[in-house]
PDB file of C-alpha atoms in Angstrom:
ATOM      1  CA  UNK A1277       4.466 -28.606  17.254  1.00 38.00           C
ATOM      2  CA  UNK A1278       5.858 -26.476  14.625  1.00 39.00           C
ATOM      3  CA  UNK A1279       9.235 -24.705  15.556  1.00 40.00           C
ATOM      4  CA  UNK A1280       9.034 -20.914  15.971  1.00 39.00           C
ATOM      5  CA  UNK A1281       9.798 -20.332  12.233  1.00 40.00           C
ATOM      6  CA  UNK A1282       8.127 -23.240  11.154  1.00 37.00           C
ATOM      7  CA  UNK A1283       5.056 -22.488  12.745  1.00 35.00           C
ATOM      8  CA  UNK A1284       5.124 -18.714  10.903  1.00 39.00           C
ATOM      9  CA  UNK A1285       5.699 -20.873   7.685  1.00 39.00           C
ATOM     10  CA  UNK A1286       2.305 -22.207   8.320  1.00 37.00           C
ATOM     11  CA  UNK A1287       1.077 -19.006   8.631  1.00 37.00           C
ATOM     12  CA  UNK A1288       2.059 -17.720   5.318  1.00 39.00           C
ATOM     13  CA  UNK A1289       0.723 -21.038   3.482  1.00 39.00           C
ATOM     14  CA  UNK A1290      -2.843 -20.253   5.065  1.00 35.00           C
ATOM     15  CA  UNK A1291      -2.945 -16.611   4.020  1.00 36.00           C
ATOM     16  CA  UNK A1292      -1.554 -16.858   0.510  1.00 38.00           C
ATOM     17  CA  UNK A1293      -1.719 -20.294  -1.163  1.00 36.00           C
ATOM     18  CA  UNK A1294      -4.933 -19.207  -2.348  1.00 34.00           C
ATOM     19  CA  UNK A1295      -3.181 -16.744  -4.239  1.00 36.00           C
ATOM     20  CA  UNK A1296      -0.666 -18.394  -4.385  1.00 37.00           C
ATOM     21  CA  UNK A1297       0.323 -18.988  -3.331  1.00 35.00           C
ATOM     22  CA  UNK A1298      -0.305 -19.632  -2.798  1.00 35.00           C
ATOM     23  CA  UNK A1299      -0.841 -17.261  -2.753  1.00 34.00           C
ATOM     24  CA  UNK A1300      -0.151 -17.483  -1.795  1.00 34.00           C
ATOM     25  CA  UNK A1301      -0.145 -18.812  -3.006  1.00 34.00           C
ATOM     26  CA  UNK A1302      -0.505 -17.917  -1.751  1.00 35.00           C
ATOM     27  CA  UNK A1303       1.431 -17.790  -1.890  1.00 36.00           C
ATOM     28  CA  UNK A1304       0.667 -19.101  -2.899  1.00 34.00           C
ATOM     29  CA  UNK A1305       0.528 -20.158  -2.337  1.00 36.00           C
ATOM     30  CA  UNK A1306      -3.492 -20.832  -1.201  1.00 33.00           C
ATOM     31  CA  UNK A1307      -5.368 -21.569   1.664  1.00 31.00           C
ATOM     32  CA  UNK A1308      -3.279 -19.386   4.515  1.00 32.00           C
ATOM     33  CA  UNK A1309      -2.994 -20.412   7.926  1.00 32.00           C
ATOM     34  CA  UNK A1310      -3.864 -17.044   9.759  1.00 30.00           C
ATOM     35  CA  UNK A1311      -2.110 -14.398   8.673  1.00 31.00           C
ATOM     36  CA  UNK A1312       1.559 -13.856   9.083  1.00 34.00           C
ATOM     37  CA  UNK A1313       2.919 -11.020  10.463  1.00 33.00           C
ATOM     38  CA  UNK A1314       5.089 -10.703   7.129  1.00 32.00           C
ATOM     39  CA  UNK A1315       3.904 -10.065   3.519  1.00 32.00           C
ATOM     40  CA  UNK A1316       4.346 -12.160   0.949  1.00 35.00           C
ATOM     41  CA  UNK A1317       2.451 -13.998  -2.332  1.00 33.00           C
ATOM     42  CA  UNK A1318       0.640 -14.824  -2.846  1.00 36.00           C
ATOM     43  CA  UNK A1319      -0.056 -15.480  -4.983  1.00 37.00           C
ATOM     44  CA  UNK A1320      -1.321 -16.734  -6.007  1.00 35.00           C
ATOM     45  CA  UNK A1321       0.630 -17.533  -5.304  1.00 38.00           C
ATOM     46  CA  UNK A1322       2.532 -16.610  -4.595  1.00 40.00           C
ATOM     47  CA  UNK A1323       2.874 -20.062  -2.638  1.00 44.00           C
ATOM     48  CA  UNK A1324       6.439 -20.341  -3.220  1.00 39.00           C
ATOM     49  CA  UNK A1325       7.510 -16.908  -1.942  1.00 38.00           C
ATOM     50  CA  UNK A1326       4.913 -17.349   1.034  1.00 44.00           C
ATOM     51  CA  UNK A1327       6.643 -20.283   2.255  1.00 38.00           C
ATOM     52  CA  UNK A1328      10.397 -18.699   1.916  1.00 35.00           C
ATOM     53  CA  UNK A1329       9.324 -15.580   3.494  1.00 38.00           C
ATOM     54  CA  UNK A1330       9.326 -17.510   6.712  1.00 40.00           C
ATOM     55  CA  UNK A1331      13.236 -17.390   6.131  1.00 37.00           C
ATOM     56  CA  UNK A1332      13.343 -13.859   5.696  1.00 38.00           C
ATOM     57  CA  UNK A1333      11.338 -12.429   8.574  1.00 40.00           C
ATOM     58  CA  UNK A1334      12.513 -14.852  11.406  1.00 41.00           C
ATOM     59  CA  UNK A1335      15.897 -15.671  12.977  1.00 39.00           C
ATOM     60  CA  UNK A1336      17.503 -18.687  10.961  1.00 43.00           C
ATOM     61  CA  UNK A1337      18.144 -21.873  12.542  1.00 47.00           C
ATOM     62  CA  UNK A1338      20.496 -24.594  11.455  1.00 51.00           C
ATOM     63  CA  UNK A1339      18.387 -27.409  10.974  1.00 61.00           C
ATOM     64  CA  UNK A1340      15.775 -28.313   8.409  1.00 72.00           C
ATOM     65  CA  UNK A1341      11.621 -27.495   9.249  1.00 90.00           C
ATOM     66  CA  UNK A1342       8.617 -29.071   7.301  1.00 91.00           C
ATOM     67  CA  UNK A1343       5.518 -26.768   7.951  1.00 91.00           C
ATOM     68  CA  UNK A1344       2.468 -27.117   6.090  1.00 92.00           C
ATOM     69  CA  UNK A1345      -1.562 -26.460   6.412  1.00 93.00           C
ATOM     70  CA  UNK A1346      -5.202 -27.762   5.512  1.00 95.00           C
ATOM     71  CA  UNK A1347      -7.815 -25.634   4.556  1.00 96.00           C
ATOM     72  CA  UNK A1348     -11.659 -25.272   3.305  1.00 96.00           C
ATOM     73  CA  UNK A1349     -12.403 -22.209   1.093  1.00 96.00           C
ATOM     74  CA  UNK A1350     -15.733 -21.168  -0.340  1.00 94.00           C
ATOM     75  CA  UNK A1351     -14.265 -20.391  -3.590  1.00 92.00           C
ATOM     76  CA  UNK A1352     -10.764 -21.149  -5.185  1.00 93.00           C
ATOM     77  CA  UNK A1353      -9.219 -18.279  -7.333  1.00 90.00           C
ATOM     78  CA  UNK A1354      -5.747 -18.384  -8.704  1.00 89.00           C
ATOM     79  CA  UNK A1355      -4.447 -15.071  -9.546  1.00 87.00           C
ATOM     80  CA  UNK A1356      -8.055 -13.661  -9.766  1.00 84.00           C
ATOM     81  CA  UNK A1357      -9.398 -16.411 -11.903  1.00 84.00           C
ATOM     82  CA  UNK A1358     -12.222 -18.816 -10.925  1.00 86.00           C
ATOM     83  CA  UNK A1359     -11.174 -22.131 -10.399  1.00 87.00           C
ATOM     84  CA  UNK A1360     -14.013 -23.539  -8.645  1.00 88.00           C
ATOM     85  CA  UNK A1361     -16.870 -22.290 -10.466  1.00 85.00           C
ATOM     86  CA  UNK A1362     -17.965 -20.544  -7.351  1.00 86.00           C
ATOM     87  CA  UNK A1363     -17.889 -23.787  -5.617  1.00 91.00           C
ATOM     88  CA  UNK A1364     -16.069 -24.776  -2.321  1.00 94.00           C
ATOM     89  CA  UNK A1365     -12.359 -25.981  -2.452  1.00 94.00           C
ATOM     90  CA  UNK A1366     -10.597 -27.947  -0.354  1.00 96.00           C
ATOM     91  CA  UNK A1367      -6.893 -27.379   0.005  1.00 96.00           C
ATOM     92  CA  UNK A1368      -3.492 -28.435   1.448  1.00 95.00           C
ATOM     93  CA  UNK A1369      -0.037 -27.238   1.444  1.00 95.00           C
ATOM     94  CA  UNK A1370       3.355 -28.500   2.637  1.00 95.00           C
ATOM     95  CA  UNK A1371       6.905 -26.676   2.830  1.00 95.00           C
ATOM     96  CA  UNK A1372      10.492 -27.645   3.718  1.00 95.00           C
ATOM     97  CA  UNK A1373      12.932 -25.206   4.325  1.00 92.00           C
ATOM     98  CA  UNK A1374      16.390 -26.862   4.553  1.00 92.00           C
ATOM     99  CA  UNK A1375      17.772 -24.667   6.788  1.00 83.00           C
ATOM    100  CA  UNK A1376      20.565 -23.055   4.451  1.00 89.00           C
ATOM    101  CA  UNK A1377      18.281 -20.990   2.386  1.00 92.00           C
ATOM    102  CA  UNK A1378      17.151 -23.851   0.101  1.00 95.00           C
ATOM    103  CA  UNK A1379      13.086 -24.663   0.399  1.00 95.00           C
ATOM    104  CA  UNK A1380      10.722 -26.634  -1.313  1.00 96.00           C
ATOM    105  CA  UNK A1381       6.991 -27.381  -1.024  1.00 96.00           C
ATOM    106  CA  UNK A1382       3.678 -27.876  -3.022  1.00 96.00           C
ATOM    107  CA  UNK A1383       0.127 -27.162  -2.831  1.00 96.00           C
ATOM    108  CA  UNK A1384      -3.188 -28.693  -4.391  1.00 96.00           C
ATOM    109  CA  UNK A1385      -6.678 -27.549  -4.351  1.00 95.00           C
ATOM    110  CA  UNK A1386     -10.001 -29.196  -5.531  1.00 93.00           C
ATOM    111  CA  UNK A1387     -11.171 -26.996  -8.737  1.00 90.00           C
ATOM    112  CA  UNK A1388     -14.027 -27.576 -10.947  1.00 86.00           C
ATOM    113  CA  UNK A1389     -13.599 -26.077 -14.703  1.00 81.00           C
ATOM    114  CA  UNK A1390     -15.817 -27.254 -17.726  1.00 76.00           C
ATOM    115  CA  UNK A1391     -18.270 -29.082 -15.413  1.00 79.00           C
ATOM    116  CA  UNK A1392     -15.620 -31.301 -14.217  1.00 82.00           C
ATOM    117  CA  UNK A1393     -13.985 -31.745 -10.950  1.00 85.00           C
ATOM    118  CA  UNK A1394     -10.324 -32.066 -10.350  1.00 88.00           C
ATOM    119  CA  UNK A1395      -7.229 -30.555  -8.739  1.00 90.00           C
ATOM    120  CA  UNK A1396      -4.597 -28.037  -9.342  1.00 92.00           C
ATOM    121  CA  UNK A1397      -1.267 -28.858  -8.425  1.00 94.00           C
ATOM    122  CA  UNK A1398       1.576 -26.548  -7.613  1.00 95.00           C
ATOM    123  CA  UNK A1399       5.244 -27.739  -6.793  1.00 97.00           C
ATOM    124  CA  UNK A1400       8.079 -25.443  -6.455  1.00 97.00           C
ATOM    125  CA  UNK A1401      11.642 -25.189  -5.232  1.00 97.00           C
ATOM    126  CA  UNK A1402      14.036 -22.201  -4.666  1.00 97.00           C
ATOM    127  CA  UNK A1403      16.735 -20.521  -2.581  1.00 97.00           C
ATOM    128  CA  UNK A1404      16.324 -17.426  -0.313  1.00 94.00           C
ATOM    129  CA  UNK A1405      18.918 -15.034   1.483  1.00 94.00           C
ATOM    130  CA  UNK A1406      18.956 -12.120   3.528  1.00 91.00           C
ATOM    131  CA  UNK A1407      20.944  -8.864   2.631  1.00 91.00           C
ATOM    132  CA  UNK A1408      22.813  -6.649   4.801  1.00 82.00           C
ATOM    133  CA  UNK A1409      20.361  -3.696   4.438  1.00 83.00           C
ATOM    134  CA  UNK A1410      17.527  -5.731   5.623  1.00 83.00           C
ATOM    135  CA  UNK A1411      16.084  -6.827   2.062  1.00 93.00           C
ATOM    136  CA  UNK A1412      15.914 -10.185   1.214  1.00 94.00           C
ATOM    137  CA  UNK A1413      16.112 -11.843  -2.333  1.00 96.00           C
ATOM    138  CA  UNK A1414      14.553 -15.443  -3.225  1.00 95.00           C
ATOM    139  CA  UNK A1415      14.835 -17.005  -6.445  1.00 98.00           C
ATOM    140  CA  UNK A1416      13.481 -20.235  -7.735  1.00 98.00           C
ATOM    141  CA  UNK A1417      11.361 -22.195 -10.313  1.00 98.00           C
ATOM    142  CA  UNK A1418       7.517 -23.718  -9.878  1.00 96.00           C
ATOM    143  CA  UNK A1419       5.524 -25.865 -12.062  1.00 95.00           C
ATOM    144  CA  UNK A1420       1.951 -25.654 -12.230  1.00 92.00           C
ATOM    145  CA  UNK A1421      -0.611 -28.962 -13.161  1.00 90.00           C
ATOM    146  CA  UNK A1422      -4.411 -28.726 -14.044  1.00 87.00           C
ATOM    147  CA  UNK A1423      -5.552 -32.421 -13.748  1.00 86.00           C
ATOM    148  CA  UNK A1424      -8.894 -31.563 -16.377  1.00 76.00           C
ATOM    149  CA  UNK A1425      -6.580 -30.193 -19.287  1.00 68.00           C
ATOM    150  CA  UNK A1426      -3.056 -29.982 -19.976  1.00 61.00           C
ATOM    151  CA  UNK A1427      -3.818 -26.300 -21.182  1.00 60.00           C
ATOM    152  CA  UNK A1428      -3.355 -25.148 -17.522  1.00 71.00           C
ATOM    153  CA  UNK A1429      -0.200 -26.477 -17.076  1.00 84.00           C
ATOM    154  CA  UNK A1430       3.063 -24.469 -17.063  1.00 89.00           C
ATOM    155  CA  UNK A1431       6.578 -23.528 -15.458  1.00 94.00           C
ATOM    156  CA  UNK A1432       7.652 -20.287 -14.551  1.00 96.00           C
ATOM    157  CA  UNK A1433      11.110 -19.036 -13.021  1.00 98.00           C
ATOM    158  CA  UNK A1434      10.405 -16.019 -10.261  1.00 98.00           C
ATOM    159  CA  UNK A1435      12.567 -13.849  -8.306  1.00 98.00           C
ATOM    160  CA  UNK A1436      11.568 -11.215  -5.433  1.00 96.00           C
ATOM    161  CA  UNK A1437      12.649  -8.932  -2.930  1.00 96.00           C
ATOM    162  CA  UNK A1438      11.031  -8.429   0.392  1.00 94.00           C
ATOM    163  CA  UNK A1439      11.294  -6.471   3.690  1.00 92.00           C
ATOM    164  CA  UNK A1440       9.291  -7.160   7.095  1.00 86.00           C
ATOM    165  CA  UNK A1441       9.240  -7.509  10.677  1.00 81.00           C
ATOM    166  CA  UNK A1442       7.024  -8.279  13.525  1.00 78.00           C
ATOM    167  CA  UNK A1443       4.423  -5.797  12.367  1.00 86.00           C
ATOM    168  CA  UNK A1444       3.919  -6.453   8.880  1.00 88.00           C
ATOM    169  CA  UNK A1445       6.133  -6.326   5.123  1.00 92.00           C
ATOM    170  CA  UNK A1446       6.398  -5.836   1.722  1.00 95.00           C
ATOM    171  CA  UNK A1447       7.367  -8.162  -1.123  1.00 95.00           C
ATOM    172  CA  UNK A1448       7.559  -7.781  -4.610  1.00 97.00           C
ATOM    173  CA  UNK A1449       8.229 -10.001  -7.130  1.00 97.00           C
ATOM    174  CA  UNK A1450       8.183 -11.235 -11.363  1.00 98.00           C
ATOM    175  CA  UNK A1451       7.328 -14.462 -12.799  1.00 97.00           C
ATOM    176  CA  UNK A1452       8.380 -15.321 -16.324  1.00 96.00           C
ATOM    177  CA  UNK A1453       6.876 -18.661 -17.881  1.00 94.00           C
ATOM    178  CA  UNK A1454       8.206 -19.461 -21.779  1.00 91.00           C
ATOM    179  CA  UNK A1455       4.824 -21.672 -22.502  1.00 86.00           C
ATOM    180  CA  UNK A1456       1.947 -19.567 -20.420  1.00 84.00           C
ATOM    181  CA  UNK A1457      -0.785 -22.574 -19.857  1.00 77.00           C
ATOM    182  CA  UNK A1458       0.022 -24.679 -22.358  1.00 70.00           C
ATOM    183  CA  UNK A1459       0.240 -22.057 -25.338  1.00 75.00           C
ATOM    184  CA  UNK A1460       3.426 -20.721 -26.821  1.00 79.00           C
ATOM    185  CA  UNK A1461       3.400 -17.178 -25.470  1.00 85.00           C
ATOM    186  CA  UNK A1462       5.842 -16.083 -23.291  1.00 90.00           C
ATOM    187  CA  UNK A1463       4.515 -14.463 -19.943  1.00 92.00           C
ATOM    188  CA  UNK A1464       5.507 -12.297 -17.244  1.00 95.00           C
ATOM    189  CA  UNK A1465       3.546 -11.548 -14.183  1.00 95.00           C
ATOM    190  CA  UNK A1466       4.778  -9.001 -11.806  1.00 97.00           C
ATOM    191  CA  UNK A1467       2.999  -9.099  -8.303  1.00 97.00           C
ATOM    192  CA  UNK A1468       2.889  -6.861  -5.222  1.00 97.00           C
ATOM    193  CA  UNK A1469       2.050  -8.283  -1.419  1.00 96.00           C
ATOM    194  CA  UNK A1470       2.079  -6.386   1.874  1.00 96.00           C
ATOM    195  CA  UNK A1471       0.546  -7.046   5.303  1.00 95.00           C
ATOM    196  CA  UNK A1472       0.524  -5.227   8.844  1.00 94.00           C
ATOM    197  CA  UNK A1473      -0.541  -6.272  12.298  1.00 94.00           C
ATOM    198  CA  UNK A1474      -3.905  -4.830  13.389  1.00 95.00           C
ATOM    199  CA  UNK A1475      -3.531  -6.756  16.537  1.00 90.00           C
ATOM    200  CA  UNK A1476      -1.851  -9.220  18.084  1.00 87.00           C
ATOM    201  CA  UNK A1477      -3.860 -11.964  16.310  1.00 92.00           C
ATOM    202  CA  UNK A1478      -5.157 -10.252  13.410  1.00 95.00           C
ATOM    203  CA  UNK A1479      -3.790  -8.901  10.321  1.00 95.00           C
ATOM    204  CA  UNK A1480      -4.737  -7.223   7.378  1.00 97.00           C
ATOM    205  CA  UNK A1481      -2.906  -7.982   3.720  1.00 96.00           C
ATOM    206  CA  UNK A1482      -3.065  -6.988   0.028  1.00 97.00           C
ATOM    207  CA  UNK A1483      -2.043  -8.219  -3.148  1.00 97.00           C
ATOM    208  CA  UNK A1484      -1.868  -6.718  -6.744  1.00 97.00           C
ATOM    209  CA  UNK A1485      -0.602  -8.796  -9.519  1.00 96.00           C
ATOM    210  CA  UNK A1486      -0.969  -8.327 -13.731  1.00 95.00           C
ATOM    211  CA  UNK A1487      -0.034 -10.487 -16.464  1.00 92.00           C
ATOM    212  CA  UNK A1488       1.770  -9.449 -19.578  1.00 91.00           C
ATOM    213  CA  UNK A1489       2.754 -11.024 -22.694  1.00 89.00           C
ATOM    214  CA  UNK A1490       6.448 -10.848 -24.012  1.00 91.00           C
ATOM    215  CA  UNK A1491       6.066 -12.243 -27.382  1.00 86.00           C
ATOM    216  CA  UNK A1492       4.313 -15.134 -28.982  1.00 80.00           C
ATOM    217  CA  UNK A1493       0.154 -15.481 -29.106  1.00 78.00           C
ATOM    218  CA  UNK A1494      -1.072 -13.278 -26.685  1.00 69.00           C
ATOM    219  CA  UNK A1495      -3.359 -14.585 -23.946  1.00 64.00           C
ATOM    220  CA  UNK A1496      -5.753 -12.408 -22.607  1.00 65.00           C
ATOM    221  CA  UNK A1497      -3.935 -10.237 -20.350  1.00 77.00           C
ATOM    222  CA  UNK A1498      -5.155  -9.532 -16.899  1.00 84.00           C
ATOM    223  CA  UNK A1499      -4.957  -7.668 -13.684  1.00 92.00           C
ATOM    224  CA  UNK A1500      -6.161  -9.016 -10.238  1.00 94.00           C
ATOM    225  CA  UNK A1501      -6.262  -7.688  -6.853  1.00 95.00           C
ATOM    226  CA  UNK A1502      -6.943  -9.489  -3.257  1.00 96.00           C
ATOM    227  CA  UNK A1503      -7.397  -7.834   0.106  1.00 97.00           C
ATOM    228  CA  UNK A1504      -8.372  -8.929   3.506  1.00 96.00           C
ATOM    229  CA  UNK A1505      -8.326  -9.777   7.230  1.00 96.00           C
ATOM    230  CA  UNK A1506      -6.805 -12.822   8.854  1.00 95.00           C
ATOM    231  CA  UNK A1507      -7.143 -13.948  12.118  1.00 95.00           C
ATOM    232  CA  UNK A1508      -5.299 -16.785  14.284  1.00 93.00           C
ATOM    233  CA  UNK A1509      -7.024 -19.046  16.736  1.00 93.00           C
ATOM    234  CA  UNK A1510      -4.290 -21.402  18.215  1.00 89.00           C
ATOM    235  CA  UNK A1511      -3.584 -23.801  15.622  1.00 88.00           C
ATOM    236  CA  UNK A1512      -6.552 -22.443  13.548  1.00 93.00           C
ATOM    237  CA  UNK A1513      -6.880 -19.396  11.353  1.00 94.00           C
ATOM    238  CA  UNK A1514      -9.634 -17.722   9.590  1.00 96.00           C
ATOM    239  CA  UNK A1515      -9.436 -15.647   6.448  1.00 96.00           C
ATOM    240  CA  UNK A1516     -11.881 -13.566   4.901  1.00 97.00           C
ATOM    241  CA  UNK A1517     -10.849 -11.773   1.437  1.00 96.00           C
ATOM    242  CA  UNK A1518     -12.149  -9.400  -1.502  1.00 96.00           C
ATOM    243  CA  UNK A1519     -11.002 -10.692  -4.640  1.00 94.00           C
ATOM    244  CA  UNK A1520     -11.295  -8.954  -7.845  1.00 92.00           C
ATOM    245  CA  UNK A1521     -10.156  -9.175 -11.547  1.00 87.00           C
ATOM    246  CA  UNK A1522     -10.340  -7.355 -14.666  1.00 83.00           C
ATOM    247  CA  UNK A1523     -12.644  -9.859 -16.349  1.00 64.00           C
ATOM    248  CA  UNK A1524     -10.337 -11.305 -18.567  1.00 59.00           C
ATOM    249  CA  UNK A1525     -10.606 -15.074 -18.769  1.00 55.00           C
ATOM    250  CA  UNK A1526      -6.866 -16.238 -18.604  1.00 51.00           C
ATOM    251  CA  UNK A1527      -8.164 -20.056 -19.236  1.00 56.00           C
ATOM    252  CA  UNK A1528     -10.443 -21.237 -21.966  1.00 54.00           C
ATOM    253  CA  UNK A1529     -12.230 -23.289 -19.458  1.00 52.00           C
ATOM    254  CA  UNK A1530     -12.338 -20.662 -16.319  1.00 54.00           C
ATOM    255  CA  UNK A1531     -14.761 -17.774 -17.361  1.00 56.00           C
ATOM    256  CA  UNK A1532     -15.505 -16.132 -14.131  1.00 55.00           C
ATOM    257  CA  UNK A1533     -19.152 -15.545 -13.533  1.00 60.00           C
ATOM    258  CA  UNK A1534     -18.356 -12.432 -11.699  1.00 73.00           C
ATOM    259  CA  UNK A1535     -15.021 -10.413 -11.954  1.00 81.00           C
ATOM    260  CA  UNK A1536     -15.093 -10.359  -7.938  1.00 85.00           C
ATOM    261  CA  UNK A1537     -16.066 -12.626  -4.977  1.00 90.00           C
ATOM    262  CA  UNK A1538     -15.696 -12.539  -1.443  1.00 94.00           C
ATOM    263  CA  UNK A1539     -13.912 -15.739  -0.286  1.00 94.00           C
ATOM    264  CA  UNK A1540     -13.488 -16.888   3.500  1.00 96.00           C
ATOM    265  CA  UNK A1541     -11.283 -19.962   4.328  1.00 95.00           C
ATOM    266  CA  UNK A1542     -10.794 -21.836   7.341  1.00 95.00           C
ATOM    267  CA  UNK A1543      -7.668 -23.433   8.041  1.00 95.00           C
ATOM    268  CA  UNK A1544      -5.612 -25.725  10.350  1.00 93.00           C
ATOM    269  CA  UNK A1545      -1.853 -25.273  10.362  1.00 90.00           C
ATOM    270  CA  UNK A1546       0.780 -28.231  11.385  1.00 86.00           C
TER     271      UNK A1546
END
């Protein structure tokens, strides 16, 4: 069974991995195991920040913790972009918190791009620290790999600030890539995440992100939104989210048939 802090790390995995992340990820990162009472990213992210916020919002312990989730989602959108051609997606994530502030993890989601099945893989590592004024910061590096085509593979450096508690929270972060999606463009992805408790087991969440080109060939710039509710049922979670982007594909093989979608996810944490 998850320790208190690790268990809430599981919750964030489920809520944000399909971001993020996964977002997350949820983020993330993701796949979110029931909505956590603290906000993240994510993201779509967003997954690295999603996992590290377990450190931010709950009492720290002196020993390492593992957490994770497995998820079935009606569709997979990464930062608003359709990565499953509107089809269901299986997802899994795992996070490790060293207890001293260092953390690492990974996330995987089944994808369908250019009429081919495959997987999107995300790995990350970073460091998180509380501040005296109630804020917390974290920074790290992540890498995204798409098995169908190296064009969708890239790395990012990220940093963020957050503030939250038992009834919700808010976070902001920036992710910089020197070669976005396999190209030569330097990009910056900025995002804002928030969550609030609606009841003892139900939370509402919101995510907004925008991708901007700093230099080099300009990939399609875009913005994405995600909002919804998530409920916890013991070790299981249910999430319903509305996702929308400005209908400018950021990947050559992922032209979304629609700029918006309603995504239902069911997850189990461990």
